[in-house]
Coordinates of C-alpha atoms and ligand atoms in Angstrom, one line a residue:
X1 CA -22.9 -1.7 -24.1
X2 CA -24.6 -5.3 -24.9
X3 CA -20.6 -6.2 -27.4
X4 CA -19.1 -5.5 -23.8
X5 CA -18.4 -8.6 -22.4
X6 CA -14.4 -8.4 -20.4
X7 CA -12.8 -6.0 -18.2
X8 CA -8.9 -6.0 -17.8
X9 CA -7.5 -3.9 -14.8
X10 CA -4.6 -2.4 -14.5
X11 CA -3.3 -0.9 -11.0
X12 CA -0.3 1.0 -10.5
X13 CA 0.3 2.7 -6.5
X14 CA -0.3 1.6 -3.1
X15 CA -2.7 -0.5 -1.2
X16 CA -4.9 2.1 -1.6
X17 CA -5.2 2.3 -4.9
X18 CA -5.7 -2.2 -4.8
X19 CA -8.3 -1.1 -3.0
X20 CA -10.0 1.3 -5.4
X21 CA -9.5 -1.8 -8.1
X22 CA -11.5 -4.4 -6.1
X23 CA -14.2 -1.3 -5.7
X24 CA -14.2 -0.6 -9.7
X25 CA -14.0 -4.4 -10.0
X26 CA -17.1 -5.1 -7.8
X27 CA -19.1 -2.7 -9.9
X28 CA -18.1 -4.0 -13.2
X29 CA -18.9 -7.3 -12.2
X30 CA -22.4 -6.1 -10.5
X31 CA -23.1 -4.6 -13.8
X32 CA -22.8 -8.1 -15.5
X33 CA -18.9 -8.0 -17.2
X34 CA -16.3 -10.6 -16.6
X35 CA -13.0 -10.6 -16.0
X36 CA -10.7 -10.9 -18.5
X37 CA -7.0 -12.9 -18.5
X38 CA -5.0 -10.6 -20.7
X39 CA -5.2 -7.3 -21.8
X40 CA -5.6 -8.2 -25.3
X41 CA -9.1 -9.6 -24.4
X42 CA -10.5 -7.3 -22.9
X43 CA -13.7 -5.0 -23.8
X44 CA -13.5 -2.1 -20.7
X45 CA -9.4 -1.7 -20.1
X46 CA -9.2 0.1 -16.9
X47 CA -5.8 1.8 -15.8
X48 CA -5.8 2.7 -11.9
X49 CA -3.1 4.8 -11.8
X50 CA -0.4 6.7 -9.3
X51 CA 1.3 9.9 -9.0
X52 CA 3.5 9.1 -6.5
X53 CA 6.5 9.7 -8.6
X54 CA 7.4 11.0 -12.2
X55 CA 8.0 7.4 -12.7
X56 CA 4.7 6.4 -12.1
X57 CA 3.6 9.0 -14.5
X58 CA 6.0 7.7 -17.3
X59 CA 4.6 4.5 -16.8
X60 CA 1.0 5.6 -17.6
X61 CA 2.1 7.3 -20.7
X62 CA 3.9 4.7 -21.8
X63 CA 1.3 2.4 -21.4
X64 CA -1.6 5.0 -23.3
X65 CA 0.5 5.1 -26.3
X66 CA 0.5 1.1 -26.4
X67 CA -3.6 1.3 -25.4
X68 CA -3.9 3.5 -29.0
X69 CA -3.2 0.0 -31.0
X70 CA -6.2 -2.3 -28.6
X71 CA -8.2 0.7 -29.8
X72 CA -7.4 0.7 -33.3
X73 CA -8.0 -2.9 -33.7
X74 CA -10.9 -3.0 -31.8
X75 CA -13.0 0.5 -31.8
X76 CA -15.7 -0.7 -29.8
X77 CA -13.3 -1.3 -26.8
X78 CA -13.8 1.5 -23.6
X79 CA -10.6 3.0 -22.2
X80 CA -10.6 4.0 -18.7
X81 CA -8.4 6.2 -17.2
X82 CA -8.9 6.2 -13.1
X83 CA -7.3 7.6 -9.8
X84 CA -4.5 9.6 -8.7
X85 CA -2.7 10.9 -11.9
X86 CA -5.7 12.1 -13.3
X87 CA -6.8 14.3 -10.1
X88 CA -3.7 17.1 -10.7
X89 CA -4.6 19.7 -11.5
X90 CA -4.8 20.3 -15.3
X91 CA -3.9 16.3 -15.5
X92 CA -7.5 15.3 -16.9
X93 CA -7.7 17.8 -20.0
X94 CA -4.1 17.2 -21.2
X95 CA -4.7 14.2 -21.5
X96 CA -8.2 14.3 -22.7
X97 CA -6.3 16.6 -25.7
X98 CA -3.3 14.0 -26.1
X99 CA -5.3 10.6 -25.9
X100 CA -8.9 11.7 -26.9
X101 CA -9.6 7.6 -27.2
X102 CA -9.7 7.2 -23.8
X103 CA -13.7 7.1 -22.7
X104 CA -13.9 7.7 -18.5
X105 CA -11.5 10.0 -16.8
X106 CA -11.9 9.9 -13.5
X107 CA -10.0 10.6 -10.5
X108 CA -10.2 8.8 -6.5
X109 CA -13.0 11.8 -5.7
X110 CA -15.7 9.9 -7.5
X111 CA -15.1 6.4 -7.3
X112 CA -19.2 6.4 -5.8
X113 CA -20.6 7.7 -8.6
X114 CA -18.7 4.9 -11.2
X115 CA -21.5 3.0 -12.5
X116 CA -23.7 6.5 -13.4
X117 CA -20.6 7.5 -15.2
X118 CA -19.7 4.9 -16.7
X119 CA -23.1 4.6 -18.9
X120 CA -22.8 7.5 -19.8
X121 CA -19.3 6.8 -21.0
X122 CA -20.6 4.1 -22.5
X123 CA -23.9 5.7 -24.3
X124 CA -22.2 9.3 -25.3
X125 CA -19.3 7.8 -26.4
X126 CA -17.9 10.7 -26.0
X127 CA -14.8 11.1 -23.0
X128 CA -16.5 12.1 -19.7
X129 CA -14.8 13.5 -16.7
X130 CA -15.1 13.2 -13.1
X131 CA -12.2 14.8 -11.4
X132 CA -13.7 17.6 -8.9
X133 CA -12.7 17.4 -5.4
X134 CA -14.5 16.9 -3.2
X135 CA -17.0 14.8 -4.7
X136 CA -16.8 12.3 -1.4
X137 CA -16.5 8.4 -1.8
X138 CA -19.9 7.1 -1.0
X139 CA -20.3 3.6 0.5
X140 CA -19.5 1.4 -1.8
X141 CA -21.8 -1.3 -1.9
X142 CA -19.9 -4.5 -3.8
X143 CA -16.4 -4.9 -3.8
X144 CA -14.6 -8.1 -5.6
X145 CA -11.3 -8.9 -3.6
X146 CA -8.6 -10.0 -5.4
X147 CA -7.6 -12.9 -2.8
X148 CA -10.1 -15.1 -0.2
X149 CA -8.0 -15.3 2.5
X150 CA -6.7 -11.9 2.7
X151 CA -8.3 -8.4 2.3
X152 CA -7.8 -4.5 2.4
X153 CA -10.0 -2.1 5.0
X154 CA -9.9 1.3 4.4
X155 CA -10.5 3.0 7.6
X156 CA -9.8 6.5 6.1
X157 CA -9.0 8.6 3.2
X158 CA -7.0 11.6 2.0
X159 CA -4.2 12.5 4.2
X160 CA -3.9 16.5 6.1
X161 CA -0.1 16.0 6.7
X162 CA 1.2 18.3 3.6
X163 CA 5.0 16.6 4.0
X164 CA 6.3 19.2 1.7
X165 CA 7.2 16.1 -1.2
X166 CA 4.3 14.5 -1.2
X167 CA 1.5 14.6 -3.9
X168 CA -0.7 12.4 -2.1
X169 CA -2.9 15.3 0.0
X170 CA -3.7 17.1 -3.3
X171 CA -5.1 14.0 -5.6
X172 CA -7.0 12.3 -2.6
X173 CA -8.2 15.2 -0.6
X174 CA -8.4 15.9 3.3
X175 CA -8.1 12.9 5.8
X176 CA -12.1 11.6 6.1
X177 CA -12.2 8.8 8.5
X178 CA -14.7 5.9 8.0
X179 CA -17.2 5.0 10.8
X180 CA -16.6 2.6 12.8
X181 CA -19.5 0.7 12.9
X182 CA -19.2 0.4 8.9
X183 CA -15.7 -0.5 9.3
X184 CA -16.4 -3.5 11.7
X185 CA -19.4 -4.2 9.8
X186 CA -17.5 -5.0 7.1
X187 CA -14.6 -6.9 9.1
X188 CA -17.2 -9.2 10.5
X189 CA -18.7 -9.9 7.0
X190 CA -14.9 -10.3 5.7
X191 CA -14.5 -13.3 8.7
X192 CA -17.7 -14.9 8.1
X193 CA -17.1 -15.4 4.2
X194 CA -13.4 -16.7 5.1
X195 CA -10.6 -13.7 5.2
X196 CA -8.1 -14.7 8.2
X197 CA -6.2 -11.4 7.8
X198 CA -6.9 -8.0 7.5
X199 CA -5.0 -4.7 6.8
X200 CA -6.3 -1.7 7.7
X201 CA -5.6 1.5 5.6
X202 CA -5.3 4.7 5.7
X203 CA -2.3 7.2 4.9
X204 CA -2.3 7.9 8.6
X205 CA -3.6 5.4 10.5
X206 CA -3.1 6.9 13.4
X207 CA -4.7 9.3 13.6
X208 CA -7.9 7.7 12.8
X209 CA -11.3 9.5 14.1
X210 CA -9.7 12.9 14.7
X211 CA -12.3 14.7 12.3
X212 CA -14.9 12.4 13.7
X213 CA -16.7 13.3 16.8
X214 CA -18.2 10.5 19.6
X215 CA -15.1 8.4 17.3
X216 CA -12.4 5.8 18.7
X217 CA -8.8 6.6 18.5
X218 CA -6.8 3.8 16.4
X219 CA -5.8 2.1 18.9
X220 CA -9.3 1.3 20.6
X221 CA -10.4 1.0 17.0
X222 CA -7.9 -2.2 17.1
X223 CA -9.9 -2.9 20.7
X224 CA -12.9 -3.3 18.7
X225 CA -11.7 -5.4 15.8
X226 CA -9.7 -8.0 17.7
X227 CA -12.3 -9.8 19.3
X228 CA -14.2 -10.5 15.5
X229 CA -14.1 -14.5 15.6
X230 CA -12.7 -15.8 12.8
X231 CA -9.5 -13.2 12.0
X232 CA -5.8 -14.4 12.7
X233 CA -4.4 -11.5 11.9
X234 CA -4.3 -8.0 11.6
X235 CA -2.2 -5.8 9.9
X236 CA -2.0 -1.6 9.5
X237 CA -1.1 0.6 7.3
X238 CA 0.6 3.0 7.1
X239 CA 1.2 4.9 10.5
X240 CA 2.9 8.4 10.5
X241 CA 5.8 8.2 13.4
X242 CA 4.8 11.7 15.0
X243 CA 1.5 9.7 15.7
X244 CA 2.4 6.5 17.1
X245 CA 1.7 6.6 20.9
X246 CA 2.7 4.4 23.6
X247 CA -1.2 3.4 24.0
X248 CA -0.7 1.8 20.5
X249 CA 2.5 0.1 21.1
X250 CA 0.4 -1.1 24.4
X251 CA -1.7 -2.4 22.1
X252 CA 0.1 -4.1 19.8
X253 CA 1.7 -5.9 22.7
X254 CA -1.6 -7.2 24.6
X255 CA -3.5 -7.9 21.6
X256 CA -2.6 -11.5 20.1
X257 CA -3.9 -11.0 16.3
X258 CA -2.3 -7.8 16.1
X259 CA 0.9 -8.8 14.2
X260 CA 4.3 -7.3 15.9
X261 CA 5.1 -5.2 12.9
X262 CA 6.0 -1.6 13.0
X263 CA 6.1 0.2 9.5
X264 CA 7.0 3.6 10.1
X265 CA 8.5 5.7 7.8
X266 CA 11.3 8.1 8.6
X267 CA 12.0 9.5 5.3
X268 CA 15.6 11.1 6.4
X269 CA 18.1 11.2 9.0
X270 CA 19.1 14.7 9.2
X271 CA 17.1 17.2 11.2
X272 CA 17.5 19.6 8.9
X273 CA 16.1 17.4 6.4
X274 CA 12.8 16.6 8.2
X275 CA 11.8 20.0 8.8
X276 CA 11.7 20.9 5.3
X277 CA 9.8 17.5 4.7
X278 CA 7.4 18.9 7.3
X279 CA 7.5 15.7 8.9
X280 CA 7.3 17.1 12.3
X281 CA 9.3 14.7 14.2
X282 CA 13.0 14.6 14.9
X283 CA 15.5 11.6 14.6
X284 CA 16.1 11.8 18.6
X285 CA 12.3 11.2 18.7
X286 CA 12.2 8.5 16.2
X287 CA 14.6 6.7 18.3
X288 CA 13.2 7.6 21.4
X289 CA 10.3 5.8 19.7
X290 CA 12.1 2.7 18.2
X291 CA 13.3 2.1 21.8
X292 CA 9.8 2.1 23.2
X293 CA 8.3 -0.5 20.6
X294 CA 11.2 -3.0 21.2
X295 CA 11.4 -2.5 25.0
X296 CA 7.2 -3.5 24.8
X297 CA 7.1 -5.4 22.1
X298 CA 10.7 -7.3 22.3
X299 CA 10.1 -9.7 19.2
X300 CA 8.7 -7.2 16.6
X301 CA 10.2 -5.7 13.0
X302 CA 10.3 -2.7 11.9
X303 CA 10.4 -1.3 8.2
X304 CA 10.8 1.8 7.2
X305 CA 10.7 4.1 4.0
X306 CA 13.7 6.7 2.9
X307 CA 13.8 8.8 -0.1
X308 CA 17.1 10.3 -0.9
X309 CA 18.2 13.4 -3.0
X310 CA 15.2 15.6 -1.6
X311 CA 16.3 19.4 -2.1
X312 CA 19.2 20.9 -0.5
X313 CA 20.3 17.6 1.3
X314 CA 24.0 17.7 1.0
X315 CA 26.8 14.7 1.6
X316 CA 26.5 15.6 5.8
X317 CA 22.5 15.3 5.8
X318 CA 22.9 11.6 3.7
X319 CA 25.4 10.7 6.5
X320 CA 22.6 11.2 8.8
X321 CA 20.5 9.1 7.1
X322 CA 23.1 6.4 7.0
X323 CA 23.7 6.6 10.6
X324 CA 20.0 5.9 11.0
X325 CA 21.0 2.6 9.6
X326 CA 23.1 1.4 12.0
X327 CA 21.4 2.7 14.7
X328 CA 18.1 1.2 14.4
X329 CA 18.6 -1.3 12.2
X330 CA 15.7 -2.1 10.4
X331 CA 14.6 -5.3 9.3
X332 CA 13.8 -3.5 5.7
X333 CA 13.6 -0.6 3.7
X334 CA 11.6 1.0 0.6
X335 CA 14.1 3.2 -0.8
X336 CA 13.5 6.0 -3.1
X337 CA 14.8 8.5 -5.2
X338 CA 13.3 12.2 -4.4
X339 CA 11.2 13.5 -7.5
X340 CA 9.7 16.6 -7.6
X341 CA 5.9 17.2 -7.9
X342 CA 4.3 19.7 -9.1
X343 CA 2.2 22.0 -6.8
X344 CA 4.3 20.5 -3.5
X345 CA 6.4 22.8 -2.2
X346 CA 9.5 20.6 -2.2
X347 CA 9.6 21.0 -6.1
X348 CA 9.9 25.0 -5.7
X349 CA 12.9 24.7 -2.9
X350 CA 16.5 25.6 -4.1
X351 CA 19.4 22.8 -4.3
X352 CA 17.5 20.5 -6.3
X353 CA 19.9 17.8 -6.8
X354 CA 21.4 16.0 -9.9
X355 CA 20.2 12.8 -10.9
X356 CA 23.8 10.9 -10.4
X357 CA 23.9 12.2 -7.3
X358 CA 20.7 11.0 -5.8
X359 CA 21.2 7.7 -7.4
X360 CA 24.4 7.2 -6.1
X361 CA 23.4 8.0 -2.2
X362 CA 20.6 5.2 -3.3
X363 CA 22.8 2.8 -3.9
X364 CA 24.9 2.9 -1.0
X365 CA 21.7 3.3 1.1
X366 CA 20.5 -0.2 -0.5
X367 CA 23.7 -1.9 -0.2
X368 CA 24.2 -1.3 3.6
X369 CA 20.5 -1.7 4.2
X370 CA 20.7 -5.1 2.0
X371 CA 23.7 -6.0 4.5
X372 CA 21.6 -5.5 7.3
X373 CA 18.4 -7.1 6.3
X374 CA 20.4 -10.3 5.5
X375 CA 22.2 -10.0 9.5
X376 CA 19.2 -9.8 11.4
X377 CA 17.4 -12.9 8.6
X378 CA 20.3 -14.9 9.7
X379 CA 19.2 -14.6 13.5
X380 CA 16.1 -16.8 12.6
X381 CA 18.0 -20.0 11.3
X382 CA 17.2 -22.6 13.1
X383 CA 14.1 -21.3 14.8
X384 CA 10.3 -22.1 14.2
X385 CA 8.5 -19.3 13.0
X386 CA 4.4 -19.2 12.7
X387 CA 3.3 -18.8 9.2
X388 CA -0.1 -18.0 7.4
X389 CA -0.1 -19.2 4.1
X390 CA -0.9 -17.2 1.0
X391 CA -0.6 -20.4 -1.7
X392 CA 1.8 -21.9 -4.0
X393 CA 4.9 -19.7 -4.3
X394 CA 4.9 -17.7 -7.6
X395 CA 8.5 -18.3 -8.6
X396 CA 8.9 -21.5 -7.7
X397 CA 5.8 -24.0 -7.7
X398 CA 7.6 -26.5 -5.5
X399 CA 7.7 -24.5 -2.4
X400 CA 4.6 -22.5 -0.5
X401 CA 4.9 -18.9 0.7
X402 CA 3.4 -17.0 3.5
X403 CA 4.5 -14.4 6.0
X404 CA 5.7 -14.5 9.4
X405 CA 3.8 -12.1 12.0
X406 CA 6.6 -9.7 11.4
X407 CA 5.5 -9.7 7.8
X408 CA 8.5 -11.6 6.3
X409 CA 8.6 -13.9 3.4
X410 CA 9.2 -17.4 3.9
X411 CA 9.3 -19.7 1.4
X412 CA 8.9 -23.3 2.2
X413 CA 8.1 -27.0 1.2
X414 CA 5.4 -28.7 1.8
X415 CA 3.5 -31.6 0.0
X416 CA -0.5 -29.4 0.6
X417 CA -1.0 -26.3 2.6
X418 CA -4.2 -24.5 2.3
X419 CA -4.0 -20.7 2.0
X420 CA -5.5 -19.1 5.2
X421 CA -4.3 -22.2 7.5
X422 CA -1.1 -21.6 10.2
X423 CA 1.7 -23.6 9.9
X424 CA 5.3 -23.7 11.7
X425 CA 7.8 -23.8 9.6
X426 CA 11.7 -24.1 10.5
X427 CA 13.4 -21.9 9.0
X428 CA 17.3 -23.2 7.1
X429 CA 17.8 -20.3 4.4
X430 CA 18.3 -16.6 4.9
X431 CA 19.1 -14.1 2.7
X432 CA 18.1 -10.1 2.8
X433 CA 14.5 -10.0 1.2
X434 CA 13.8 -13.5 1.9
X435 CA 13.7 -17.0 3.6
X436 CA 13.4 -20.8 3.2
X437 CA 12.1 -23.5 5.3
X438 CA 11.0 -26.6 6.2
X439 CA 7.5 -27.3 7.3
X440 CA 7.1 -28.5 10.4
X441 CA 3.4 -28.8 11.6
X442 CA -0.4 -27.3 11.0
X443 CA -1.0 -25.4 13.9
X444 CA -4.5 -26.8 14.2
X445 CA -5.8 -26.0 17.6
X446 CA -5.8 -22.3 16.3
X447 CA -7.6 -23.1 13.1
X448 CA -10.3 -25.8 14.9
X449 CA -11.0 -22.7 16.7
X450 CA -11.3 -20.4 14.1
X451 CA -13.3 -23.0 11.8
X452 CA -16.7 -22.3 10.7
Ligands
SAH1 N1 1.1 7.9 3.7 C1 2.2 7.0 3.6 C2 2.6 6.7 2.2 C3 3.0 7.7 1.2 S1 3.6 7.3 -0.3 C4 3.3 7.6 4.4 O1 3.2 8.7 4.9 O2 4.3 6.9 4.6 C5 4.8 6.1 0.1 C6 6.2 6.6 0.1 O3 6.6 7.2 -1.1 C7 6.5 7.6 1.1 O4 6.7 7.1 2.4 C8 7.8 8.3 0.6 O5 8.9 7.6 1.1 C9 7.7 8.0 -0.9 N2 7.4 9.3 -1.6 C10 6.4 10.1 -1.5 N3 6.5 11.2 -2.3 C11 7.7 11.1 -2.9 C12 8.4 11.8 -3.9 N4 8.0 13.0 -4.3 N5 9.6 11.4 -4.3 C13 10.1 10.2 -3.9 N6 9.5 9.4 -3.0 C14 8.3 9.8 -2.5
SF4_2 FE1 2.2 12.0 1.8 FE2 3.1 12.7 4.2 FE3 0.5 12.2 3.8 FE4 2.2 10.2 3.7 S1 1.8 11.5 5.5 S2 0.6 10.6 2.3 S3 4.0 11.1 2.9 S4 1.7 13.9 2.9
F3S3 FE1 -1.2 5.7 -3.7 FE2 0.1 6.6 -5.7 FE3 -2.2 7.6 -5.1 S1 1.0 6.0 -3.8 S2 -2.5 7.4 -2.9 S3 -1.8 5.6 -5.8 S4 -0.5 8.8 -5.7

């Protein structure tokens, strides 16, 4: 252990899985390791990775056969293999067979017990793996976030929704919601060191404390948040549409930090489609719900996520999802192919479609959606948006970035803005995924307020 110096992490997935990095992160570096800049210098390499899709999978693969060279040239080096992949079932001693370099397999399940298994990793030297269910995520005690200004909150885990697709429920377990007093514990801790915005997680937000008794719902969750001095903003995600009441939207509207974004994912347009996602809504409900939020909340966005090509949906069921398009025009979409999981039910249903073909109905999903994005943009030339700064922009160092409350990207110029401040910015360029714009002023009052 003492020729350990670096650790190089790797995360593939959602938020959820940033999460679990900043977690294995905090523990490396509580054990005395530092972080390394590339790959190539690193002692621990740590891949965090997803299941999501085959793709995802690929990627890992890809990526172990390049990890065999690191090892070659450097024996001493430890290989971990971590999160959602490796919980399938069978997952962990395939590749235990195939890669037998790799040193710590371990799946979501036992991210508490990391350090313990990591010495031993590190003293058997010979691969050790943690993937039973069940093993529980205990508090983790030392997490070291990626950003200062802006941070992740799980407020649960695991998901009970079984959408008939989806791997998720199988490799992180049943939904376990956090208590709140831990969760605002840590939310007041994340203020008083600096973080101006928050974003809560869970697969299901909403429903938050059902398998907790004497519990708040979300939405009085949110209650109990907003008033932690210090926060700007708060974010959410993700929330499940047959879950979103009119209380939250209530919320949402009454609650200044609580940014007016709606993420909710519809998945498909056709009926028929739904019910064999399990998604227990139907689009008439969606809408019905879509007209709610804007009728409340008049000056909110809402994204949403699609997957096309799921078994059995023919020309007449992608029409429906079109239509969804132009009736409740979104302000953006995450658009993906379908692709079947083992052990989900979806993957065992007839009609499974042809590659061309789901790609195809992708396309013209992303080019009318791209149309759209870029319509509503255009509606905010000319006006003054609020925006909290993340930094310098990444692809172009001239300009800042930072998101409006509806969580768009706006790029803009401005000779120094500090990450975590408020600024209004004018906006003079839109296109479908992002804007420009001119900075205006520092919206000081706010941040006097807010300053420590
Ligand atoms: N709990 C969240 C996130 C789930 S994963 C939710 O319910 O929205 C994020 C997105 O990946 C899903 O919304 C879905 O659109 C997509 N997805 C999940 N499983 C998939 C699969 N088998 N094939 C293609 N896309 C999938
Ligand atoms: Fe997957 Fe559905 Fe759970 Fe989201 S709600 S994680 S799509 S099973
Ligand atoms: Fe997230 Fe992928 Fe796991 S989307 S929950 S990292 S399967």
């Amino acid at each position: 252990m003492e020729n350990l110096k670096k650790y190089f992490i790797y995360t593939m997935g959602c938020q959820m899985n940033l999460y679990d990095s900043e977690v294995l992160a905090g523990y490396l570096e509580s054990m005395g390791f530092i972080p390394a800049s590339v790959e190539e210098e690193a002692d621990i390499l740590v891949l965090n990775t997803c299941a999501v899709r085959q793709k995802a999978e690929e990627k890992v693969f890809s990526k172990l056969g390049m990890w065999r060279a690191h090892k070659e040239s450097k024996p001493k080096m430890l290989m971990i293999l971590w999160g959602c992949m490796v919980q399938q079932k069978g997952k962990a001693a395939y590749i235990r067979k195939r890669y037998p370099y790799i040193d710590l397999i371990g799946g979501p399940h036992a991210l508490g017990r990391f350090p313990e298994l990591f010495e031993e990793a590190t003293i058997a030297r010979t691969p050790v793996i943690a993937v039973e269910e069940g093993e529980g995520r205990s508090r983790v005690f030392s997490v070291k976030r990626e950003d200062d200004v802006f941070a992740w909150v799980p407020i649960s885990y695991g998901c009970n929704n079984f959408c008939s697709y989806c791997i998720v429920p199988y490799v992180r377990g049943p939904e376990k919601s956090r208590p709140s007093a831990e969760i605002i514990s840590e939310i007041e801790s994340l203020a008083d060191s600096g973080y101006r915005e928050i974003t809560l997680l869970g697969q299901n937000v909403n429903s938050y404390g059902k398998d907790l008794s004497d519990t708040p719902d979300f939405a009085d969750l949110l209650r109990k948040i907003t008033p932690i001095q210090g926060l700007l903003r708060i974010r959410y995600m993700t929330s499940h549409p047959r879950d979103f009441t009119v209380k939250m939207i209530q919320t949402v509207a009454q609650e200044p930090k609580i940014c007016e974004h709606f993420h909710l994912p519809l998945q498909a347009g056709s009926n028929r489609i739904l019910a064999l996602m399990n998604r227990g809504y139907t689009r008439e409900a969606y809408l019905e719900l879509v007209s709610k939020i804007r009728e409340i909340v008049p000056s909110c966005s809402i994204t949403t996520d699609f997957i096309v090509g799921f078994p059995g949906e023919k020309e007449k069921d992608f029409r429906l999802t079109m239509d969804m398009l132009e009736k409740v025009r979104f302000d953006a979409a995450f658009t993906f192919i379908y692709s079947p999981r083992e052990g989900t039910k979806a993957a065992e249903m007839p009609g499974q479609l042809p590659a061309a073909e789901k790609r195809a109905r992708l396309i013209l999903l992303n080019k009318r959606q791209a149309e759209i994005s870029q319509e509503i943009n255009a509606q905010l030339l000319g006006t003054k948006q609020e925006i909290l700064v993340e930094g310098k922009s990444k692809t172009d160092p001239n300009y800042y970035s930072g998101r409006t409350r509806t969580n768009k990207i706006i790029h803009f110029q401005c000779d120094n803005a500090h990450a975590g401040s408020l600024v209004t910015v004018g906006i003079n360029e839109a296109k479908a995924w992002t804007l420009r714009g001119e900075y205006i002023s520092a919206d000081t009052d706010k941040i006097f307020i807010f300053k420590k």
